[in-house]
């Protein structure tokens, strides 16, 4: 066995000596380090494999590894939003790529052109960073006189004010008294001014919370289009003449209801929105008072017919607002508002369905209280059944689709409901032309 091992070792040594001599002749510098290691260690399969690879690459130069140029740096689209320091950091990282990544086969002219190309990009990046820093600085916002009417209209929630005035007008028209145009105009203007004042104060209090909601983040005070002092001044200029017109131009009872409604909306409903879900019921009372004001403006007193109109507006607001708030649950949660749709979703749907059915019952009570004829419950039954059906769908499905249908139905249900009441109004008695019915 020793003789066989010696012969094998001598044969392997002869092969190594032959390959070593062949490699040294072709590429002495390339194999010198490798052969020193081979002489000191046992020859393994990796050594033979590496020698074979080197021998093949020497015969075919195309098999040699070539340097592949790196792609040229592309300016990042997010660089515009970065600060000036971040832009300089990105530029410092991009600069070493241009000279080291060039291929050896390129001509000097190509190198120069490549080195010169990134220069405008870097200068543009610095300019973008400078502009971004300047844009982030506070700038004085100037209020143009032409934009003031639109800003004040959004501050006073002009659509909500129009709804308040329309329900007040319906209460005035349904009252059992002759229609007095001067009194109606004073009631119309006074109620509108009181509503503008309440809505403006509401926005003044809710600026930090409205800024967190997508629905309210574009309001004038949130965007800084007007100052808080101007908003409060506008509210005062609306509240004082509005209450004065209702008190001395119409009657003290209507003026007291208008003042109470401003107080209830700004000092009770607004802070209660972040404390308890009872805010929805308080807000429904706020919406039920305008038809009472129209009734008292025409008759000078509160009776069963006035409370019936207030009850109709009170019940209508629950399917209207609960369906609206269901699709805005994320917004109300971000704003910190305590709404039924956020904290008590089952109760939100039950209350909406309950008050849809209450509208059917109050329609039947209108002729019993001598507000309308008995025709009204019959012709109002289809729209009341339809909104009740949508309220049931909302209660059963509890999704955005059903809530959206219920909300849009409430938008046309109320004006059509009040119009049907006006067409079916019971005529006033001839002996009571100057005052309310007994």
Short mmCIF file of C-alpha atoms in Angstrom, two decimals:
data_model
loop_
_atom_site.label_atom_id
_atom_site.label_comp_id
_atom_site.label_asym_id
_atom_site.label_seq_id
_atom_site.Cartn_x
_atom_site.Cartn_y
_atom_site.Cartn_z
CA UNK A 1 0.00 0.00 0.00
CA UNK A 2 2.88 2.37 0.76
CA UNK A 3 4.35 1.72 -2.68
CA UNK A 4 0.98 2.53 -4.35
CA UNK A 5 0.60 5.73 -2.33
CA UNK A 6 4.12 6.82 -3.20
CA UNK A 7 3.51 6.17 -6.90
CA UNK A 8 0.22 8.10 -6.81
CA UNK A 9 1.83 11.00 -5.07
CA UNK A 10 4.72 11.08 -7.54
CA UNK A 11 2.28 10.97 -10.47
CA UNK A 12 0.18 13.81 -9.05
CA UNK A 13 3.33 15.79 -8.34
CA UNK A 14 4.45 15.35 -11.90
CA UNK A 15 1.12 16.61 -13.21
CA UNK A 16 1.27 19.64 -10.96
CA UNK A 17 4.85 20.37 -12.04
CA UNK A 18 3.81 20.19 -15.69
CA UNK A 19 0.76 22.46 -15.24
CA UNK A 20 2.78 24.85 -13.10
CA UNK A 21 5.43 25.16 -15.76
CA UNK A 22 2.77 25.65 -18.50
CA UNK A 23 0.95 28.34 -16.50
CA UNK A 24 4.14 30.19 -15.60
CA UNK A 25 5.09 30.43 -19.22
CA UNK A 26 1.73 31.90 -20.29
CA UNK A 27 0.83 34.04 -17.30
CA UNK A 28 3.49 34.19 -14.57
CA UNK A 29 1.98 37.01 -12.58
CA UNK A 30 -1.50 35.53 -12.59
CA UNK A 31 -0.53 32.07 -11.22
CA UNK A 32 2.36 32.93 -8.92
CA UNK A 33 0.27 33.39 -5.80
CA UNK A 34 -1.85 30.30 -6.52
CA UNK A 35 1.15 27.98 -7.11
CA UNK A 36 2.82 29.07 -3.89
CA UNK A 37 -0.30 27.93 -2.04
CA UNK A 38 -0.35 24.67 -4.01
CA UNK A 39 3.23 23.88 -3.05
CA UNK A 40 2.43 24.34 0.64
CA UNK A 41 -0.94 22.50 0.71
CA UNK A 42 -2.47 19.30 -0.61
CA UNK A 43 -3.77 19.52 -4.17
CA UNK A 44 -7.56 19.34 -4.21
CA UNK A 45 -10.26 19.16 -6.82
CA UNK A 46 -10.87 22.94 -6.53
CA UNK A 47 -7.29 23.61 -7.59
CA UNK A 48 -7.64 21.50 -10.73
CA UNK A 49 -11.00 23.06 -11.54
CA UNK A 50 -9.61 26.57 -11.18
CA UNK A 51 -6.55 25.72 -13.33
CA UNK A 52 -8.82 24.29 -16.00
CA UNK A 53 -10.97 27.43 -15.97
CA UNK A 54 -7.94 29.68 -16.34
CA UNK A 55 -6.57 27.56 -19.17
CA UNK A 56 -9.86 27.82 -21.11
CA UNK A 57 -10.10 31.58 -20.64
CA UNK A 58 -6.57 32.01 -21.87
CA UNK A 59 -7.44 30.22 -25.11
CA UNK A 60 -10.72 32.19 -25.60
CA UNK A 61 -10.42 35.83 -24.58
CA UNK A 62 -14.18 36.39 -25.10
CA UNK A 63 -14.87 34.29 -21.95
CA UNK A 64 -13.12 36.81 -19.73
CA UNK A 65 -15.34 38.87 -17.39
CA UNK A 66 -15.82 42.42 -18.58
CA UNK A 67 -16.76 45.51 -16.60
CA UNK A 68 -20.41 46.42 -17.07
CA UNK A 69 -21.11 50.15 -16.72
CA UNK A 70 -23.64 51.11 -14.06
CA UNK A 71 -26.76 52.99 -15.17
CA UNK A 72 -26.67 56.74 -14.93
CA UNK A 73 -28.36 58.18 -11.84
CA UNK A 74 -31.96 59.25 -12.32
CA UNK A 75 -33.28 62.12 -10.20
CA UNK A 76 -35.84 60.88 -7.65
CA UNK A 77 -39.44 62.15 -8.04
CA UNK A 78 -39.58 62.60 -4.26
CA UNK A 79 -36.71 65.05 -4.31
CA UNK A 80 -39.13 67.94 -4.81
CA UNK A 81 -40.69 67.28 -1.41
CA UNK A 82 -37.37 66.89 0.38
CA UNK A 83 -35.67 69.66 2.27
CA UNK A 84 -32.48 71.38 1.16
CA UNK A 85 -30.28 69.27 3.43
CA UNK A 86 -31.84 66.05 2.16
CA UNK A 87 -31.32 67.19 -1.44
CA UNK A 88 -27.62 67.80 -0.78
CA UNK A 89 -27.30 64.35 0.79
CA UNK A 90 -28.86 62.73 -2.28
CA UNK A 91 -26.52 64.69 -4.56
CA UNK A 92 -23.48 63.64 -2.54
CA UNK A 93 -24.49 60.01 -2.92
CA UNK A 94 -25.05 60.31 -6.66
CA UNK A 95 -21.74 62.01 -7.58
CA UNK A 96 -19.27 59.07 -7.16
CA UNK A 97 -21.20 56.96 -9.67
CA UNK A 98 -20.24 58.87 -12.80
CA UNK A 99 -16.42 58.32 -13.15
CA UNK A 100 -16.04 54.87 -11.59
CA UNK A 101 -18.86 53.20 -13.47
CA UNK A 102 -17.66 54.01 -16.96
CA UNK A 103 -16.62 51.23 -19.32
CA UNK A 104 -12.95 50.99 -20.36
CA UNK A 105 -13.97 50.77 -24.01
CA UNK A 106 -15.56 54.26 -24.03
CA UNK A 107 -13.82 57.15 -25.68
CA UNK A 108 -12.66 60.21 -23.75
CA UNK A 109 -15.29 62.39 -25.41
CA UNK A 110 -18.01 60.09 -24.12
CA UNK A 111 -16.62 60.32 -20.60
CA UNK A 112 -16.66 64.07 -20.70
CA UNK A 113 -20.22 64.20 -21.96
CA UNK A 114 -21.37 61.80 -19.25
CA UNK A 115 -19.65 63.80 -16.55
CA UNK A 116 -21.25 67.00 -17.77
CA UNK A 117 -24.79 65.68 -18.13
CA UNK A 118 -25.73 65.34 -14.43
CA UNK A 119 -24.76 68.97 -13.73
CA UNK A 120 -28.14 70.55 -14.71
CA UNK A 121 -29.97 67.87 -12.73
CA UNK A 122 -27.96 68.68 -9.60
CA UNK A 123 -28.46 72.42 -10.03
CA UNK A 124 -32.18 71.87 -10.59
CA UNK A 125 -32.37 69.74 -7.46
CA UNK A 126 -30.76 72.49 -5.41
CA UNK A 127 -33.20 75.02 -6.85
CA UNK A 128 -36.15 72.76 -6.06
CA UNK A 129 -34.97 72.34 -2.48
CA UNK A 130 -34.61 76.11 -2.09
CA UNK A 131 -38.11 76.74 -3.45
CA UNK A 132 -39.58 74.10 -1.20
CA UNK A 133 -38.00 75.67 1.85
CA UNK A 134 -39.34 79.09 0.86
CA UNK A 135 -42.80 77.71 0.21
CA UNK A 136 -42.95 76.23 3.71
CA UNK A 137 -42.49 79.63 5.30
CA UNK A 138 -45.56 81.47 6.61
CA UNK A 139 -46.98 84.00 4.21
CA UNK A 140 -49.47 86.73 4.92
CA UNK A 141 -52.89 85.91 3.42
CA UNK A 142 -54.66 88.90 1.95
CA UNK A 143 -58.45 88.98 1.90
CA UNK A 144 -59.95 90.25 -1.32
CA UNK A 145 -63.25 92.08 -1.18
CA UNK A 146 -64.60 90.04 -4.11
CA UNK A 147 -64.06 86.78 -2.19
CA UNK A 148 -65.69 88.00 1.03
CA UNK A 149 -69.35 87.18 0.14
CA UNK A 150 -68.50 83.58 -0.76
CA UNK A 151 -66.39 83.13 2.37
CA UNK A 152 -69.13 84.51 4.62
CA UNK A 153 -71.69 82.29 2.89
CA UNK A 154 -69.60 79.20 3.71
CA UNK A 155 -69.00 80.48 7.22
CA UNK A 156 -72.74 80.77 7.82
CA UNK A 157 -73.47 77.36 6.16
CA UNK A 158 -75.77 78.91 3.62
CA UNK A 159 -77.44 75.60 2.65
CA UNK A 160 -78.32 74.78 6.25
CA UNK A 161 -79.57 78.34 6.73
CA UNK A 162 -81.79 77.95 3.65
CA UNK A 163 -83.28 74.79 5.17
CA UNK A 164 -83.96 76.59 8.47
CA UNK A 165 -85.64 79.50 6.71
CA UNK A 166 -87.77 77.17 4.57
CA UNK A 167 -89.09 75.26 7.58
CA UNK A 168 -89.83 78.56 9.33
CA UNK A 169 -91.75 79.70 6.27
CA UNK A 170 -93.71 76.43 6.24
CA UNK A 171 -94.69 76.96 9.87
CA UNK A 172 -95.80 80.51 9.09
CA UNK A 173 -97.86 79.36 6.09
CA UNK A 174 -99.50 76.43 7.93
CA UNK A 175 -100.56 78.54 10.90
CA UNK A 176 -104.35 79.19 11.09
CA UNK A 177 -104.03 82.93 10.50
CA UNK A 178 -104.17 85.31 7.53
CA UNK A 179 -100.93 85.58 5.62
CA UNK A 180 -99.28 88.89 6.53
CA UNK A 181 -96.48 89.72 4.09
CA UNK A 182 -94.59 92.34 6.18
CA UNK A 183 -94.61 90.01 9.18
CA UNK A 184 -93.50 87.11 6.99
CA UNK A 185 -90.56 89.09 5.55
CA UNK A 186 -89.40 90.19 9.00
CA UNK A 187 -89.61 86.58 10.20
CA UNK A 188 -87.76 85.37 7.12
CA UNK A 189 -84.89 87.84 7.51
CA UNK A 190 -84.67 87.57 11.30
CA UNK A 191 -84.57 83.77 11.25
CA UNK A 192 -81.93 83.77 8.51
CA UNK A 193 -79.70 86.17 10.44
CA UNK A 194 -80.06 84.15 13.64
CA UNK A 195 -79.14 80.96 11.78
CA UNK A 196 -76.07 82.62 10.20
CA UNK A 197 -74.91 83.77 13.63
CA UNK A 198 -75.32 80.32 15.20
CA UNK A 199 -73.49 78.56 12.38
CA UNK A 200 -70.61 81.06 12.44
CA UNK A 201 -70.10 80.66 16.19
CA UNK A 202 -70.26 76.88 15.76
CA UNK A 203 -67.41 76.99 13.22
CA UNK A 204 -65.42 79.34 15.47
CA UNK A 205 -65.52 76.80 18.32
CA UNK A 206 -64.74 73.76 16.16
CA UNK A 207 -61.69 74.91 14.18
CA UNK A 208 -59.17 72.46 15.78
CA UNK A 209 -61.59 69.56 15.33
CA UNK A 210 -62.74 70.46 11.81
CA UNK A 211 -59.11 70.46 10.65
CA UNK A 212 -58.93 66.68 11.27
CA UNK A 213 -61.97 65.84 9.13
CA UNK A 214 -62.03 65.58 5.35
CA UNK A 215 -65.59 66.91 5.30
CA UNK A 216 -64.78 70.14 7.14
CA UNK A 217 -61.07 70.77 6.55
CA UNK A 218 -61.78 73.35 3.81
CA UNK A 219 -63.94 75.64 5.93
CA UNK A 220 -62.86 79.30 5.92
CA UNK A 221 -61.56 79.43 9.50
CA UNK A 222 -59.67 76.15 9.13
CA UNK A 223 -57.91 77.34 5.97
CA UNK A 224 -57.24 80.77 7.44
CA UNK A 225 -59.20 82.65 4.78
CA UNK A 226 -60.60 84.96 7.46
CA UNK A 227 -59.51 85.74 10.99
CA UNK A 228 -61.39 84.51 14.09
CA UNK A 229 -62.05 88.13 15.03
CA UNK A 230 -63.80 88.74 11.71
CA UNK A 231 -65.86 85.56 12.16
CA UNK A 232 -67.02 86.56 15.65
CA UNK A 233 -67.75 90.10 14.46
CA UNK A 234 -69.84 88.74 11.59
CA UNK A 235 -71.74 86.48 14.00
CA UNK A 236 -72.47 89.42 16.32
CA UNK A 237 -73.59 91.57 13.39
CA UNK A 238 -76.06 88.83 12.43
CA UNK A 239 -77.30 87.85 15.89
CA UNK A 240 -78.11 91.31 17.26
CA UNK A 241 -80.25 92.59 14.36
CA UNK A 242 -81.76 89.14 13.80
CA UNK A 243 -83.04 88.80 17.37
CA UNK A 244 -84.08 92.45 17.36
CA UNK A 245 -86.18 91.99 14.20
CA UNK A 246 -87.87 88.91 15.65
CA UNK A 247 -88.52 90.56 19.01
CA UNK A 248 -89.68 94.07 18.06
CA UNK A 249 -90.63 93.50 14.45
CA UNK A 250 -92.64 90.29 14.95
CA UNK A 251 -93.38 89.49 18.61
CA UNK A 252 -91.38 88.82 21.81
CA UNK A 253 -92.22 85.09 21.81
CA UNK A 254 -90.63 84.58 18.39
CA UNK A 255 -87.59 86.62 19.42
CA UNK A 256 -87.19 84.55 22.60
CA UNK A 257 -87.35 81.33 20.58
CA UNK A 258 -84.71 82.67 18.19
CA UNK A 259 -82.36 83.66 21.01
CA UNK A 260 -82.91 80.35 22.78
CA UNK A 261 -82.11 78.45 19.59
CA UNK A 262 -78.80 80.32 19.15
CA UNK A 263 -77.88 79.50 22.74
CA UNK A 264 -78.92 75.85 22.39
CA UNK A 265 -76.91 75.35 19.19
CA UNK A 266 -73.71 77.13 20.21
CA UNK A 267 -73.49 76.50 23.97
CA UNK A 268 -75.19 73.09 24.33
CA UNK A 269 -75.11 71.15 21.07
CA UNK A 270 -71.61 72.20 19.94
CA UNK A 271 -69.66 71.18 23.10
CA UNK A 272 -71.89 68.14 23.65
CA UNK A 273 -70.74 66.65 20.33
CA UNK A 274 -67.44 65.65 21.98
CA UNK A 275 -68.98 64.44 25.25
CA UNK A 276 -72.06 62.29 24.67
CA UNK A 277 -74.30 60.85 21.96
CA UNK A 278 -77.10 62.94 23.49
CA UNK A 279 -75.92 65.69 21.14
CA UNK A 280 -78.04 64.15 18.37
CA UNK A 281 -81.24 64.60 20.37
CA UNK A 282 -80.26 68.15 21.35
CA UNK A 283 -79.49 68.94 17.71
CA UNK A 284 -82.90 67.58 16.72
CA UNK A 285 -84.52 70.05 19.14
CA UNK A 286 -82.53 72.84 17.48
CA UNK A 287 -83.94 71.82 14.11
CA UNK A 288 -87.49 71.56 15.48
CA UNK A 289 -87.66 75.15 16.79
CA UNK A 290 -87.71 77.05 13.41
CA UNK A 291 -91.24 75.84 12.42
CA UNK A 292 -92.38 76.83 15.92
CA UNK A 293 -90.98 80.31 15.27
CA UNK A 294 -92.93 80.53 12.00
CA UNK A 295 -96.12 79.45 13.76
CA UNK A 296 -95.70 81.92 16.63
CA UNK A 297 -94.85 84.71 14.19
CA UNK A 298 -98.23 84.22 12.49
CA UNK A 299 -100.38 83.49 15.55
CA UNK A 300 -98.48 84.92 18.52
CA UNK A 301 -98.96 81.71 20.54
CA UNK A 302 -97.93 78.08 20.78
CA UNK A 303 -100.60 75.41 20.40
CA UNK A 304 -100.92 71.77 19.38
CA UNK A 305 -100.42 72.48 15.68
CA UNK A 306 -97.09 74.21 16.35
CA UNK A 307 -95.81 71.28 18.41
CA UNK A 308 -96.95 68.87 15.69
CA UNK A 309 -94.82 70.72 13.12
CA UNK A 310 -91.92 70.74 15.55
CA UNK A 311 -92.36 67.01 16.14
CA UNK A 312 -92.30 66.32 12.38
CA UNK A 313 -89.01 68.21 11.99
CA UNK A 314 -87.67 66.53 15.13
CA UNK A 315 -88.34 63.01 13.82
CA UNK A 316 -87.20 63.75 10.27
CA UNK A 317 -83.71 64.71 11.44
CA UNK A 318 -82.89 61.26 12.82
CA UNK A 319 -83.07 59.29 9.54
CA UNK A 320 -81.45 62.26 7.80
CA UNK A 321 -78.50 62.75 10.15
CA UNK A 322 -78.00 59.12 11.23
CA UNK A 323 -77.75 58.03 7.60
CA UNK A 324 -75.33 60.87 6.87
CA UNK A 325 -73.13 60.15 9.89
CA UNK A 326 -72.96 56.43 9.02
CA UNK A 327 -70.86 57.20 5.95
CA UNK A 328 -68.72 59.67 7.90
CA UNK A 329 -67.82 57.46 10.86
CA UNK A 330 -64.08 57.61 10.16
CA UNK A 331 -64.22 61.39 9.86
CA UNK A 332 -66.15 61.84 13.10
CA UNK A 333 -63.78 59.49 14.88
CA UNK A 334 -60.72 61.48 13.71
CA UNK A 335 -62.41 64.72 14.75
CA UNK A 336 -63.09 63.41 18.26
CA UNK A 337 -66.88 63.65 17.98
CA UNK A 338 -69.06 61.28 19.97
CA UNK A 339 -71.71 60.16 17.49
CA UNK A 340 -74.13 57.24 17.59
CA UNK A 341 -72.76 55.87 14.34
CA UNK A 342 -69.28 55.64 15.93
CA UNK A 343 -69.96 54.48 19.50
CA UNK A 344 -73.44 52.88 19.24
CA UNK A 345 -74.00 51.70 15.65
CA UNK A 346 -76.94 49.42 16.51
CA UNK A 347 -78.73 52.25 18.34
CA UNK A 348 -78.05 54.56 15.39
CA UNK A 349 -79.94 52.27 13.02
CA UNK A 350 -82.78 51.56 15.47
CA UNK A 351 -83.40 55.25 16.14
CA UNK A 352 -83.46 56.04 12.40
CA UNK A 353 -86.09 53.34 11.75
CA UNK A 354 -88.13 54.35 14.80
CA UNK A 355 -88.50 57.96 13.66
CA UNK A 356 -89.29 56.95 10.08
CA UNK A 357 -92.32 55.15 11.47
CA UNK A 358 -93.10 58.16 13.70
CA UNK A 359 -93.55 60.28 10.57
CA UNK A 360 -96.43 58.02 9.51
CA UNK A 361 -98.13 58.43 12.90
CA UNK A 362 -97.73 62.23 12.93
CA UNK A 363 -99.16 62.46 9.43
CA UNK A 364 -102.31 60.81 10.76
CA UNK A 365 -102.35 63.22 13.72
CA UNK A 366 -102.30 66.34 11.51
CA UNK A 367 -106.03 66.26 10.56
CA UNK A 368 -106.98 65.31 14.12
CA UNK A 369 -105.35 68.56 15.33
CA UNK A 370 -107.08 70.62 12.59
CA UNK A 371 -103.83 71.42 10.81
CA UNK A 372 -104.74 69.62 7.54
CA UNK A 373 -107.65 67.80 6.02
CA UNK A 374 -108.02 64.02 6.12
CA UNK A 375 -106.70 63.86 2.58
CA UNK A 376 -103.18 64.56 3.77
CA UNK A 377 -102.47 61.22 5.55
CA UNK A 378 -103.61 59.36 2.45
CA UNK A 379 -101.51 61.24 -0.13
CA UNK A 380 -98.48 61.38 2.20
CA UNK A 381 -98.63 57.64 2.92
CA UNK A 382 -96.57 56.53 -0.15
CA UNK A 383 -93.56 58.74 0.63
CA UNK A 384 -93.77 57.88 4.33
CA UNK A 385 -93.85 54.16 3.56
CA UNK A 386 -90.92 54.53 1.18
CA UNK A 387 -88.70 56.31 3.70
CA UNK A 388 -89.75 53.71 6.31
CA UNK A 389 -88.75 50.93 3.91
CA UNK A 390 -85.34 52.54 3.38
CA UNK A 391 -85.03 52.96 7.15
CA UNK A 392 -85.68 49.24 7.54
CA UNK A 393 -83.11 48.41 4.87
CA UNK A 394 -80.60 50.60 6.69
CA UNK A 395 -81.41 48.85 9.97
CA UNK A 396 -81.07 45.39 8.42
CA UNK A 397 -78.09 45.81 6.07
CA UNK A 398 -76.05 48.37 8.03
CA UNK A 399 -73.88 49.33 5.03
CA UNK A 400 -72.96 52.48 3.17
CA UNK A 401 -75.26 51.76 0.25
CA UNK A 402 -78.42 51.59 2.37
CA UNK A 403 -77.42 54.63 4.44
CA UNK A 404 -76.74 56.65 1.29
CA UNK A 405 -80.18 55.80 -0.13
CA UNK A 406 -81.88 56.79 3.10
CA UNK A 407 -79.97 60.08 3.23
CA UNK A 408 -80.82 61.11 -0.33
CA UNK A 409 -84.45 60.12 0.23
CA UNK A 410 -84.61 62.43 3.25
CA UNK A 411 -83.43 65.34 1.08
CA UNK A 412 -86.53 65.27 -1.11
CA UNK A 413 -88.93 63.77 1.45
CA UNK A 414 -89.12 66.85 3.71
CA UNK A 415 -89.89 69.52 1.06
CA UNK A 416 -92.44 67.23 -0.59
CA UNK A 417 -93.99 66.39 2.80
CA UNK A 418 -94.37 70.10 3.71
CA UNK A 419 -95.73 70.92 0.25
CA UNK A 420 -98.42 68.24 0.65
CA UNK A 421 -99.32 69.70 4.03
CA UNK A 422 -99.73 73.14 2.47
CA UNK A 423 -101.98 71.80 -0.29
CA UNK A 424 -104.12 70.03 2.32
CA UNK A 425 -104.18 72.87 4.86
CA UNK A 426 -107.48 73.23 6.65
CA UNK A 427 -109.06 76.60 5.82
CA UNK A 428 -109.35 79.04 8.71
CA UNK A 429 -112.75 79.71 10.22
CA UNK A 430 -114.40 82.93 9.09
CA UNK A 431 -114.91 84.19 12.62
CA UNK A 432 -111.22 83.62 13.55
CA UNK A 433 -109.65 85.50 10.68
CA UNK A 434 -107.76 87.79 12.98
CA UNK A 435 -106.24 85.22 15.35
CA UNK A 436 -105.51 81.59 15.97
CA UNK A 437 -108.13 78.92 15.86
CA UNK A 438 -109.64 77.69 19.10
#
